[in-house]
Amino acid sequence: MNDDFKRVESHDCPMSTCAAPAGSPCRTGKGKVAIQYHTARFRLVPQLAKLLSVPTPAVRKPGSAWTELPRPASTGTTPVGHVRLGYARASTALQSLDAQLDSLTEARVTRIFSEKISTRATRRPELEAAVKLAGEIRSSGVAVTLVVHEHKRLGRGIELAMLAEALKVSDVGLEFLTGELTGSHAPSGIVFTVLAAMSGMEREYIRDRTLEGHESARKRGKTIGGASVTDDSMLSMAPHLRDQEMSLRDIAKRLVITTGSKKGQRPSPATVMRMLREHDETASR
């Protein structure tokens, strides 16, 4: 699940030409939903500060007429009521969920989401459904806590950290009934802070390893993606256009490939992103 847009939209856009309020996507000067969030806005989110762009998700209908959406529930407003949602998971079909279901029932949860799915699975439909419902309920002004038998049921390491980060954005609490993290944890608490830091560190690690891999491949004469279509003119123009707060898509429309089999064509936004990233890496050395 990718909730980056929720993190971005938890802030007002600081661009005077946009000024989209929290809860709404960025807008263009022509009153359309922007294809990407403005750089000044997503850089307010520590985990996204080093990205070159954050695309607007399909659910926000980029390119359509912009309208203001409901603002997220304010953390300073006293919630009305409290809903407790439960989640249980077993790694294989042979494992029983009975012990988890019994403990969740005793914890007086309103609804239980359960599934039998491997820890290695990249998607967990029932967990995603629980998180989505929790966010929807919280946005209505009701306090929500996701209750789980043990933190390992949610995942390990980066998976747990990213889930905690998503719950924090929605202002949803966590409660573990047993294990090292037993107890209730508010979104503003130390557990969420530590898990969010783990998520940011892991992303930095993956990013650094990827860049090192690309550099190693280039030294061996291998081409990485669309790197071969760039030239000195593009490398000097792209950062200049980015400084004007142009999106990757708009920058790509201003550039022309001058060599190779794609001569005369426009580079893809992905190629522009890669080119800018390499430019920033070189400039920081």
PDB file of C-alpha atoms in Angstrom:
ATOM      1  CA  MET A   1       0.000   0.000   0.000  1.00  0.00           C
ATOM      2  CA  ASN A   2       1.312   3.441  -0.867  1.00  0.00           C
ATOM      3  CA  ASP A   3      -0.021   6.290   1.251  1.00  0.00           C
ATOM      4  CA  ASP A   4       2.600   8.876   0.300  1.00  0.00           C
ATOM      5  CA  PHE A   5      -0.115  11.176  -1.034  1.00  0.00           C
ATOM      6  CA  LYS A   6      -1.832  11.193   2.384  1.00  0.00           C
ATOM      7  CA  ARG A   7       1.413  12.303   4.013  1.00  0.00           C
ATOM      8  CA  VAL A   8       1.766  15.097   1.475  1.00  0.00           C
ATOM      9  CA  GLU A   9      -1.862  16.158   1.822  1.00  0.00           C
ATOM     10  CA  SER A  10      -1.583  16.386   5.600  1.00  0.00           C
ATOM     11  CA  HIS A  11       0.064  19.784   4.890  1.00  0.00           C
ATOM     12  CA  ASP A  12      -1.221  22.904   3.131  1.00  0.00           C
ATOM     13  CA  CYS A  13       0.682  23.545  -0.107  1.00  0.00           C
ATOM     14  CA  PRO A  14       3.076  26.483   0.509  1.00  0.00           C
ATOM     15  CA  MET A  15       3.143  27.448  -3.197  1.00  0.00           C
ATOM     16  CA  SER A  16       1.297  30.753  -3.617  1.00  0.00           C
ATOM     17  CA  THR A  17       0.144  29.670  -7.080  1.00  0.00           C
ATOM     18  CA  CYS A  18      -1.478  26.572  -5.581  1.00  0.00           C
ATOM     19  CA  ALA A  19      -2.269  27.081  -1.864  1.00  0.00           C
ATOM     20  CA  ALA A  20      -4.202  23.805  -1.760  1.00  0.00           C
ATOM     21  CA  PRO A  21      -5.480  23.192   1.783  1.00  0.00           C
ATOM     22  CA  ALA A  22      -4.695  20.040   3.757  1.00  0.00           C
ATOM     23  CA  GLY A  23      -6.757  17.105   2.514  1.00  0.00           C
ATOM     24  CA  SER A  24      -6.778  18.218  -1.145  1.00  0.00           C
ATOM     25  CA  PRO A  25      -4.346  17.564  -4.028  1.00  0.00           C
ATOM     26  CA  CYS A  26      -2.246  20.299  -5.565  1.00  0.00           C
ATOM     27  CA  ARG A  27      -3.758  22.373  -8.368  1.00  0.00           C
ATOM     28  CA  THR A  28      -2.441  24.007 -11.507  1.00  0.00           C
ATOM     29  CA  GLY A  29      -2.783  27.658 -12.459  1.00  0.00           C
ATOM     30  CA  LYS A  30      -5.650  26.636 -14.748  1.00  0.00           C
ATOM     31  CA  GLY A  31      -7.657  25.101 -11.905  1.00  0.00           C
ATOM     32  CA  LYS A  32      -6.905  21.443 -12.676  1.00  0.00           C
ATOM     33  CA  VAL A  33      -5.714  18.711 -10.324  1.00  0.00           C
ATOM     34  CA  ALA A  34      -1.918  18.658 -10.751  1.00  0.00           C
ATOM     35  CA  ILE A  35      -0.325  15.473 -12.079  1.00  0.00           C
ATOM     36  CA  GLN A  36       2.328  15.732  -9.374  1.00  0.00           C
ATOM     37  CA  TYR A  37       2.467  17.392  -5.967  1.00  0.00           C
ATOM     38  CA  HIS A  38       4.523  20.560  -5.809  1.00  0.00           C
ATOM     39  CA  THR A  39       8.077  20.005  -4.596  1.00  0.00           C
ATOM     40  CA  ALA A  40       7.740  22.586  -1.825  1.00  0.00           C
ATOM     41  CA  ARG A  41       4.821  20.596  -0.428  1.00  0.00           C
ATOM     42  CA  PHE A  42       6.112  17.020  -0.414  1.00  0.00           C
ATOM     43  CA  ARG A  43       9.438  18.155   0.977  1.00  0.00           C
ATOM     44  CA  LEU A  44       7.570  19.045   4.169  1.00  0.00           C
ATOM     45  CA  VAL A  45       7.381  15.271   4.748  1.00  0.00           C
ATOM     46  CA  PRO A  46      10.772  14.065   6.090  1.00  0.00           C
ATOM     47  CA  GLN A  47      10.469  10.635   4.434  1.00  0.00           C
ATOM     48  CA  LEU A  48       9.873  12.235   1.020  1.00  0.00           C
ATOM     49  CA  ALA A  49      12.192  15.245   1.248  1.00  0.00           C
ATOM     50  CA  LYS A  50      14.861  13.779  -1.049  1.00  0.00           C
ATOM     51  CA  LEU A  51      12.511  12.612  -3.805  1.00  0.00           C
ATOM     52  CA  LEU A  52      12.367  14.468  -7.088  1.00  0.00           C
ATOM     53  CA  SER A  53       8.608  14.048  -7.508  1.00  0.00           C
ATOM     54  CA  VAL A  54       5.529  12.529  -5.888  1.00  0.00           C
ATOM     55  CA  PRO A  55       2.786  11.651  -8.397  1.00  0.00           C
ATOM     56  CA  THR A  56      -0.857  12.419  -7.700  1.00  0.00           C
ATOM     57  CA  PRO A  57      -2.719   9.077  -7.365  1.00  0.00           C
ATOM     58  CA  ALA A  58      -5.538   8.083  -9.708  1.00  0.00           C
ATOM     59  CA  VAL A  59      -8.052   8.407  -6.857  1.00  0.00           C
ATOM     60  CA  ARG A  60      -7.494  12.200  -6.984  1.00  0.00           C
ATOM     61  CA  LYS A  61      -8.232  12.229 -10.762  1.00  0.00           C
ATOM     62  CA  PRO A  62      -5.215  14.251 -11.965  1.00  0.00           C
ATOM     63  CA  GLY A  63      -6.105  16.514 -14.888  1.00  0.00           C
ATOM     64  CA  SER A  64      -9.726  16.949 -13.809  1.00  0.00           C
ATOM     65  CA  ALA A  65     -11.239  20.151 -12.436  1.00  0.00           C
ATOM     66  CA  TRP A  66      -9.870  20.879  -8.949  1.00  0.00           C
ATOM     67  CA  THR A  67     -12.312  21.015  -6.033  1.00  0.00           C
ATOM     68  CA  GLU A  68     -11.538  21.310  -2.354  1.00  0.00           C
ATOM     69  CA  LEU A  69     -11.890  18.021  -0.442  1.00  0.00           C
ATOM     70  CA  PRO A  70     -12.683  17.630   3.275  1.00  0.00           C
ATOM     71  CA  ARG A  71      -9.798  18.539   5.520  1.00  0.00           C
ATOM     72  CA  PRO A  72      -8.356  15.680   7.639  1.00  0.00           C
ATOM     73  CA  ALA A  73      -9.561  15.368  11.205  1.00  0.00           C
ATOM     74  CA  SER A  74      -7.538  17.722  13.370  1.00  0.00           C
ATOM     75  CA  THR A  75      -5.439  16.032  16.045  1.00  0.00           C
ATOM     76  CA  GLY A  76      -6.283  18.960  18.269  1.00  0.00           C
ATOM     77  CA  THR A  77      -9.997  18.179  18.165  1.00  0.00           C
ATOM     78  CA  THR A  78     -11.365  15.901  20.856  1.00  0.00           C
ATOM     79  CA  PRO A  79     -12.639  12.711  19.137  1.00  0.00           C
ATOM     80  CA  VAL A  80     -16.291  11.758  19.579  1.00  0.00           C
ATOM     81  CA  GLY A  81     -16.500   8.064  20.455  1.00  0.00           C
ATOM     82  CA  HIS A  82     -13.943   5.282  20.063  1.00  0.00           C
ATOM     83  CA  VAL A  83     -13.890   2.309  17.693  1.00  0.00           C
ATOM     84  CA  ARG A  84     -11.586  -0.688  18.146  1.00  0.00           C
ATOM     85  CA  LEU A  85     -10.819  -2.783  15.065  1.00  0.00           C
ATOM     86  CA  GLY A  86      -9.030  -6.130  15.343  1.00  0.00           C
ATOM     87  CA  TYR A  87      -6.630  -7.904  12.995  1.00  0.00           C
ATOM     88  CA  ALA A  88      -5.451 -11.517  13.111  1.00  0.00           C
ATOM     89  CA  ARG A  89      -3.097 -13.379  10.782  1.00  0.00           C
ATOM     90  CA  ALA A  90      -1.637 -16.874  10.493  1.00  0.00           C
ATOM     91  CA  SER A  91       1.246 -17.669   8.123  1.00  0.00           C
ATOM     92  CA  THR A  92      -0.147 -20.942   6.733  1.00  0.00           C
ATOM     93  CA  ALA A  93      -3.527 -22.570   6.181  1.00  0.00           C
ATOM     94  CA  LEU A  94      -2.630 -25.235   8.747  1.00  0.00           C
ATOM     95  CA  GLN A  95      -2.151 -22.721  11.563  1.00  0.00           C
ATOM     96  CA  SER A  96      -5.135 -21.857  13.746  1.00  0.00           C
ATOM     97  CA  LEU A  97      -6.394 -18.343  14.335  1.00  0.00           C
ATOM     98  CA  ASP A  98      -8.451 -19.364  17.358  1.00  0.00           C
ATOM     99  CA  ALA A  99      -6.092 -18.017  20.043  1.00  0.00           C
ATOM    100  CA  GLN A 100      -5.808 -14.631  18.307  1.00  0.00           C
ATOM    101  CA  LEU A 101      -9.550 -14.407  17.670  1.00  0.00           C
ATOM    102  CA  ASP A 102     -10.299 -15.255  21.300  1.00  0.00           C
ATOM    103  CA  SER A 103      -7.926 -12.593  22.629  1.00  0.00           C
ATOM    104  CA  LEU A 104      -9.361  -9.974  20.252  1.00  0.00           C
ATOM    105  CA  THR A 105     -12.904 -10.840  21.297  1.00  0.00           C
ATOM    106  CA  GLU A 106     -11.921 -10.451  24.959  1.00  0.00           C
ATOM    107  CA  ALA A 107     -10.402  -7.068  24.068  1.00  0.00           C
ATOM    108  CA  ARG A 108     -13.878  -5.956  22.938  1.00  0.00           C
ATOM    109  CA  VAL A 109     -13.079  -5.033  19.362  1.00  0.00           C
ATOM    110  CA  THR A 110     -15.933  -3.869  17.136  1.00  0.00           C
ATOM    111  CA  ARG A 111     -14.885  -5.870  14.070  1.00  0.00           C
ATOM    112  CA  ILE A 112     -12.167  -8.419  13.330  1.00  0.00           C
ATOM    113  CA  PHE A 113     -10.278  -8.734  10.044  1.00  0.00           C
ATOM    114  CA  SER A 114      -8.450 -12.053   9.671  1.00  0.00           C
ATOM    115  CA  GLU A 115      -6.493 -13.931   7.014  1.00  0.00           C
ATOM    116  CA  LYS A 116      -4.097 -16.814   6.515  1.00  0.00           C
ATOM    117  CA  ILE A 117      -1.253 -15.511   4.410  1.00  0.00           C
ATOM    118  CA  SER A 118       2.538 -15.786   4.406  1.00  0.00           C
ATOM    119  CA  THR A 119       4.749 -13.188   6.054  1.00  0.00           C
ATOM    120  CA  ARG A 120       6.526 -12.927   2.695  1.00  0.00           C
ATOM    121  CA  ALA A 121       3.345 -11.842   0.869  1.00  0.00           C
ATOM    122  CA  THR A 122       3.651  -8.336  -0.553  1.00  0.00           C
ATOM    123  CA  ARG A 123      -0.065  -7.629  -0.116  1.00  0.00           C
ATOM    124  CA  ARG A 124      -2.386  -8.549   2.733  1.00  0.00           C
ATOM    125  CA  PRO A 125      -5.925  -7.738   1.610  1.00  0.00           C
ATOM    126  CA  GLU A 126      -7.566  -7.989   5.038  1.00  0.00           C
ATOM    127  CA  LEU A 127      -4.930  -5.827   6.703  1.00  0.00           C
ATOM    128  CA  GLU A 128      -5.284  -3.239   3.950  1.00  0.00           C
ATOM    129  CA  ALA A 129      -9.072  -3.317   4.419  1.00  0.00           C
ATOM    130  CA  ALA A 130      -8.668  -2.814   8.185  1.00  0.00           C
ATOM    131  CA  VAL A 131      -6.319   0.153   7.724  1.00  0.00           C
ATOM    132  CA  LYS A 132      -8.607   1.705   5.112  1.00  0.00           C
ATOM    133  CA  LEU A 133     -11.686   1.396   7.322  1.00  0.00           C
ATOM    134  CA  ALA A 134      -9.751   2.763  10.310  1.00  0.00           C
ATOM    135  CA  GLY A 135      -8.775   5.838   8.297  1.00  0.00           C
ATOM    136  CA  GLU A 136     -12.330   6.404   7.076  1.00  0.00           C
ATOM    137  CA  ILE A 137     -13.755   6.160  10.592  1.00  0.00           C
ATOM    138  CA  ARG A 138     -11.083   8.470  12.013  1.00  0.00           C
ATOM    139  CA  SER A 139     -11.747  11.084   9.332  1.00  0.00           C
ATOM    140  CA  SER A 140     -15.319  11.292  10.590  1.00  0.00           C
ATOM    141  CA  GLY A 141     -14.065  12.500  13.972  1.00  0.00           C
ATOM    142  CA  VAL A 142     -14.162   9.175  15.851  1.00  0.00           C
ATOM    143  CA  ALA A 143     -11.055   7.860  17.616  1.00  0.00           C
ATOM    144  CA  VAL A 144      -9.828   4.524  16.229  1.00  0.00           C
ATOM    145  CA  THR A 145      -7.429   1.880  17.540  1.00  0.00           C
ATOM    146  CA  LEU A 146      -6.183  -1.106  15.554  1.00  0.00           C
ATOM    147  CA  VAL A 147      -5.861  -4.011  17.999  1.00  0.00           C
ATOM    148  CA  VAL A 148      -3.523  -6.930  17.243  1.00  0.00           C
ATOM    149  CA  HIS A 149      -2.569  -9.992  19.307  1.00  0.00           C
ATOM    150  CA  GLU A 150       1.171  -9.365  18.765  1.00  0.00           C
ATOM    151  CA  HIS A 151       3.190  -6.951  16.608  1.00  0.00           C
ATOM    152  CA  LYS A 152       4.648  -9.849  14.577  1.00  0.00           C
ATOM    153  CA  ARG A 153       1.177 -10.444  13.132  1.00  0.00           C
ATOM    154  CA  LEU A 154       1.541  -7.139  11.274  1.00  0.00           C
ATOM    155  CA  GLY A 155       4.973  -7.889   9.821  1.00  0.00           C
ATOM    156  CA  ARG A 156       8.582  -7.406  10.711  1.00  0.00           C
ATOM    157  CA  GLY A 157      11.106  -4.595  10.367  1.00  0.00           C
ATOM    158  CA  ILE A 158      10.347  -2.259   7.477  1.00  0.00           C
ATOM    159  CA  GLU A 159       6.837  -3.698   6.930  1.00  0.00           C
ATOM    160  CA  LEU A 160       5.803  -2.861  10.489  1.00  0.00           C
ATOM    161  CA  ALA A 161       7.490   0.539  10.272  1.00  0.00           C
ATOM    162  CA  MET A 162       5.685   1.476   7.052  1.00  0.00           C
ATOM    163  CA  LEU A 163       2.343   0.331   8.448  1.00  0.00           C
ATOM    164  CA  ALA A 164       2.870   2.395  11.596  1.00  0.00           C
ATOM    165  CA  GLU A 165       3.719   5.385   9.413  1.00  0.00           C
ATOM    166  CA  ALA A 166       0.464   4.933   7.456  1.00  0.00           C
ATOM    167  CA  LEU A 167      -1.565   4.699  10.676  1.00  0.00           C
ATOM    168  CA  LYS A 168       0.151   7.799  12.052  1.00  0.00           C
ATOM    169  CA  VAL A 169      -0.869   9.791   8.978  1.00  0.00           C
ATOM    170  CA  SER A 170      -4.494   8.765   9.567  1.00  0.00           C
ATOM    171  CA  ASP A 171      -4.170   9.450  13.335  1.00  0.00           C
ATOM    172  CA  VAL A 172      -5.052   5.826  14.170  1.00  0.00           C
ATOM    173  CA  GLY A 173      -3.698   4.231  17.347  1.00  0.00           C
ATOM    174  CA  LEU A 174      -2.205   0.764  17.813  1.00  0.00           C
ATOM    175  CA  GLU A 175      -2.670  -1.748  20.621  1.00  0.00           C
ATOM    176  CA  PHE A 176      -0.770  -5.021  21.052  1.00  0.00           C
ATOM    177  CA  LEU A 177      -2.203  -7.581  23.468  1.00  0.00           C
ATOM    178  CA  THR A 178       1.066  -9.467  24.042  1.00  0.00           C
ATOM    179  CA  GLY A 179       4.765  -9.425  23.105  1.00  0.00           C
ATOM    180  CA  GLU A 180       7.552  -6.842  23.449  1.00  0.00           C
ATOM    181  CA  LEU A 181       5.292  -3.921  22.485  1.00  0.00           C
ATOM    182  CA  THR A 182       2.327  -4.855  24.689  1.00  0.00           C
ATOM    183  CA  GLY A 183       0.035  -1.908  25.370  1.00  0.00           C
ATOM    184  CA  SER A 184      -1.700   1.002  23.646  1.00  0.00           C
ATOM    185  CA  HIS A 185       0.316   3.378  21.487  1.00  0.00           C
ATOM    186  CA  ALA A 186      -0.918   6.801  20.343  1.00  0.00           C
ATOM    187  CA  PRO A 187       0.117   8.070  16.875  1.00  0.00           C
ATOM    188  CA  SER A 188       2.188  10.795  18.567  1.00  0.00           C
ATOM    189  CA  GLY A 189       3.923   8.303  20.885  1.00  0.00           C
ATOM    190  CA  ILE A 190       7.520   7.116  20.940  1.00  0.00           C
ATOM    191  CA  VAL A 191       6.748   3.727  19.340  1.00  0.00           C
ATOM    192  CA  PHE A 192       5.371   5.405  16.211  1.00  0.00           C
ATOM    193  CA  THR A 193       8.333   7.779  16.125  1.00  0.00           C
ATOM    194  CA  VAL A 194      10.860   4.937  16.304  1.00  0.00           C
ATOM    195  CA  LEU A 195       9.057   2.849  13.678  1.00  0.00           C
ATOM    196  CA  ALA A 196       8.785   5.843  11.320  1.00  0.00           C
ATOM    197  CA  ALA A 197      12.534   6.420  11.716  1.00  0.00           C
ATOM    198  CA  MET A 198      13.151   2.774  10.816  1.00  0.00           C
ATOM    199  CA  SER A 199      11.104   3.269   7.652  1.00  0.00           C
ATOM    200  CA  GLY A 200      13.090   6.353   6.630  1.00  0.00           C
ATOM    201  CA  MET A 201      16.426   4.618   7.304  1.00  0.00           C
ATOM    202  CA  GLU A 202      15.402   1.606   5.235  1.00  0.00           C
ATOM    203  CA  ARG A 203      14.361   3.794   2.302  1.00  0.00           C
ATOM    204  CA  GLU A 204      17.684   5.623   2.443  1.00  0.00           C
ATOM    205  CA  TYR A 205      19.523   2.286   2.511  1.00  0.00           C
ATOM    206  CA  ILE A 206      17.621   0.949  -0.523  1.00  0.00           C
ATOM    207  CA  ARG A 207      18.170   4.217  -2.409  1.00  0.00           C
ATOM    208  CA  ASP A 208      21.905   4.235  -1.673  1.00  0.00           C
ATOM    209  CA  ARG A 209      22.322   0.586  -2.703  1.00  0.00           C
ATOM    210  CA  THR A 210      20.447   1.272  -5.951  1.00  0.00           C
ATOM    211  CA  LEU A 211      22.632   4.256  -6.818  1.00  0.00           C
ATOM    212  CA  GLU A 212      25.773   2.275  -6.015  1.00  0.00           C
ATOM    213  CA  GLY A 213      24.564  -0.529  -8.288  1.00  0.00           C
ATOM    214  CA  HIS A 214      23.940   1.924 -11.134  1.00  0.00           C
ATOM    215  CA  GLU A 215      27.363   3.508 -10.706  1.00  0.00           C
ATOM    216  CA  SER A 216      29.050   0.098 -10.675  1.00  0.00           C
ATOM    217  CA  ALA A 217      27.196  -0.917 -13.848  1.00  0.00           C
ATOM    218  CA  ARG A 218      28.192   2.320 -15.623  1.00  0.00           C
ATOM    219  CA  LYS A 219      31.859   1.740 -14.770  1.00  0.00           C
ATOM    220  CA  ARG A 220      31.595  -1.642 -16.479  1.00  0.00           C
ATOM    221  CA  GLY A 221      30.140  -0.018 -19.574  1.00  0.00           C
ATOM    222  CA  LYS A 222      26.545  -1.114 -19.021  1.00  0.00           C
ATOM    223  CA  THR A 223      23.644   1.201 -19.850  1.00  0.00           C
ATOM    224  CA  ILE A 224      21.123   1.874 -17.082  1.00  0.00           C
ATOM    225  CA  GLY A 225      17.619   2.509 -18.358  1.00  0.00           C
ATOM    226  CA  GLY A 226      17.473   5.638 -20.536  1.00  0.00           C
ATOM    227  CA  ALA A 227      20.836   7.045 -19.481  1.00  0.00           C
ATOM    228  CA  SER A 228      22.232   6.719 -23.011  1.00  0.00           C
ATOM    229  CA  VAL A 229      19.796   9.293 -24.438  1.00  0.00           C
ATOM    230  CA  THR A 230      21.100  12.177 -22.319  1.00  0.00           C
ATOM    231  CA  ASP A 231      23.621  14.777 -23.476  1.00  0.00           C
ATOM    232  CA  ASP A 232      25.279  17.910 -22.052  1.00  0.00           C
ATOM    233  CA  SER A 233      22.446  20.178 -23.243  1.00  0.00           C
ATOM    234  CA  MET A 234      19.795  18.105 -21.495  1.00  0.00           C
ATOM    235  CA  LEU A 235      21.915  17.803 -18.359  1.00  0.00           C
ATOM    236  CA  SER A 236      22.186  21.588 -18.076  1.00  0.00           C
ATOM    237  CA  MET A 237      18.572  22.376 -19.025  1.00  0.00           C
ATOM    238  CA  ALA A 238      16.758  19.851 -16.795  1.00  0.00           C
ATOM    239  CA  PRO A 239      17.936  21.246 -13.400  1.00  0.00           C
ATOM    240  CA  HIS A 240      17.119  24.770 -14.616  1.00  0.00           C
ATOM    241  CA  LEU A 241      13.537  23.737 -15.449  1.00  0.00           C
ATOM    242  CA  ARG A 242      13.179  21.915 -12.136  1.00  0.00           C
ATOM    243  CA  ASP A 243      14.156  25.105 -10.290  1.00  0.00           C
ATOM    244  CA  GLN A 244      11.086  26.692 -11.915  1.00  0.00           C
ATOM    245  CA  GLU A 245       8.928  24.118 -10.068  1.00  0.00           C
ATOM    246  CA  MET A 246       8.101  22.279 -13.299  1.00  0.00           C
ATOM    247  CA  SER A 247       6.946  18.667 -13.065  1.00  0.00           C
ATOM    248  CA  LEU A 248       8.962  15.798 -14.535  1.00  0.00           C
ATOM    249  CA  ARG A 249       6.373  15.404 -17.268  1.00  0.00           C
ATOM    250  CA  ASP A 250       6.611  19.092 -18.239  1.00  0.00           C
ATOM    251  CA  ILE A 251      10.422  18.998 -18.158  1.00  0.00           C
ATOM    252  CA  ALA A 252      10.408  15.978 -20.473  1.00  0.00           C
ATOM    253  CA  LYS A 253       8.245  17.919 -22.955  1.00  0.00           C
ATOM    254  CA  ARG A 254      10.913  20.660 -23.136  1.00  0.00           C
ATOM    255  CA  LEU A 255      13.808  18.291 -23.876  1.00  0.00           C
ATOM    256  CA  VAL A 256      14.769  16.589 -27.139  1.00  0.00           C
ATOM    257  CA  ILE A 257      17.006  13.541 -27.594  1.00  0.00           C
ATOM    258  CA  THR A 258      19.805  14.451 -30.023  1.00  0.00           C
ATOM    259  CA  THR A 259      21.639  11.145 -30.459  1.00  0.00           C
ATOM    260  CA  GLY A 260      21.000   7.435 -30.951  1.00  0.00           C
ATOM    261  CA  SER A 261      17.994   5.510 -32.223  1.00  0.00           C
ATOM    262  CA  LYS A 262      15.593   7.816 -30.346  1.00  0.00           C
ATOM    263  CA  LYS A 263      16.965  11.010 -31.876  1.00  0.00           C
ATOM    264  CA  GLY A 264      14.254  13.672 -32.175  1.00  0.00           C
ATOM    265  CA  GLN A 265      12.027  12.098 -29.524  1.00  0.00           C
ATOM    266  CA  ARG A 266      11.278  13.306 -25.994  1.00  0.00           C
ATOM    267  CA  PRO A 267      12.778  11.520 -22.976  1.00  0.00           C
ATOM    268  CA  SER A 268      10.373   9.840 -20.564  1.00  0.00           C
ATOM    269  CA  PRO A 269       9.661  11.400 -17.132  1.00  0.00           C
ATOM    270  CA  ALA A 270      11.474   8.403 -15.603  1.00  0.00           C
ATOM    271  CA  THR A 271      14.595   9.218 -17.640  1.00  0.00           C
ATOM    272  CA  VAL A 272      14.395  12.852 -16.515  1.00  0.00           C
ATOM    273  CA  MET A 273      14.109  11.745 -12.886  1.00  0.00           C
ATOM    274  CA  ARG A 274      17.130   9.492 -13.256  1.00  0.00           C
ATOM    275  CA  MET A 275      19.116  12.254 -14.960  1.00  0.00           C
ATOM    276  CA  LEU A 276      18.297  14.777 -12.207  1.00  0.00           C
ATOM    277  CA  ARG A 277      19.130  12.290  -9.497  1.00  0.00           C
ATOM    278  CA  GLU A 278      22.548  11.632 -11.046  1.00  0.00           C
ATOM    279  CA  HIS A 279      23.058  15.400 -11.385  1.00  0.00           C
ATOM    280  CA  ASP A 280      22.305  15.924  -7.681  1.00  0.00           C
ATOM    281  CA  GLU A 281      24.572  13.064  -6.666  1.00  0.00           C
ATOM    282  CA  THR A 282      27.458  14.499  -8.708  1.00  0.00           C
ATOM    283  CA  ALA A 283      26.882  18.039  -7.383  1.00  0.00           C
ATOM    284  CA  SER A 284      26.946  16.838  -3.764  1.00  0.00           C
ATOM    285  CA  ARG A 285      30.360  15.189  -4.069  1.00  0.00           C
TER     286      ARG A 285
END
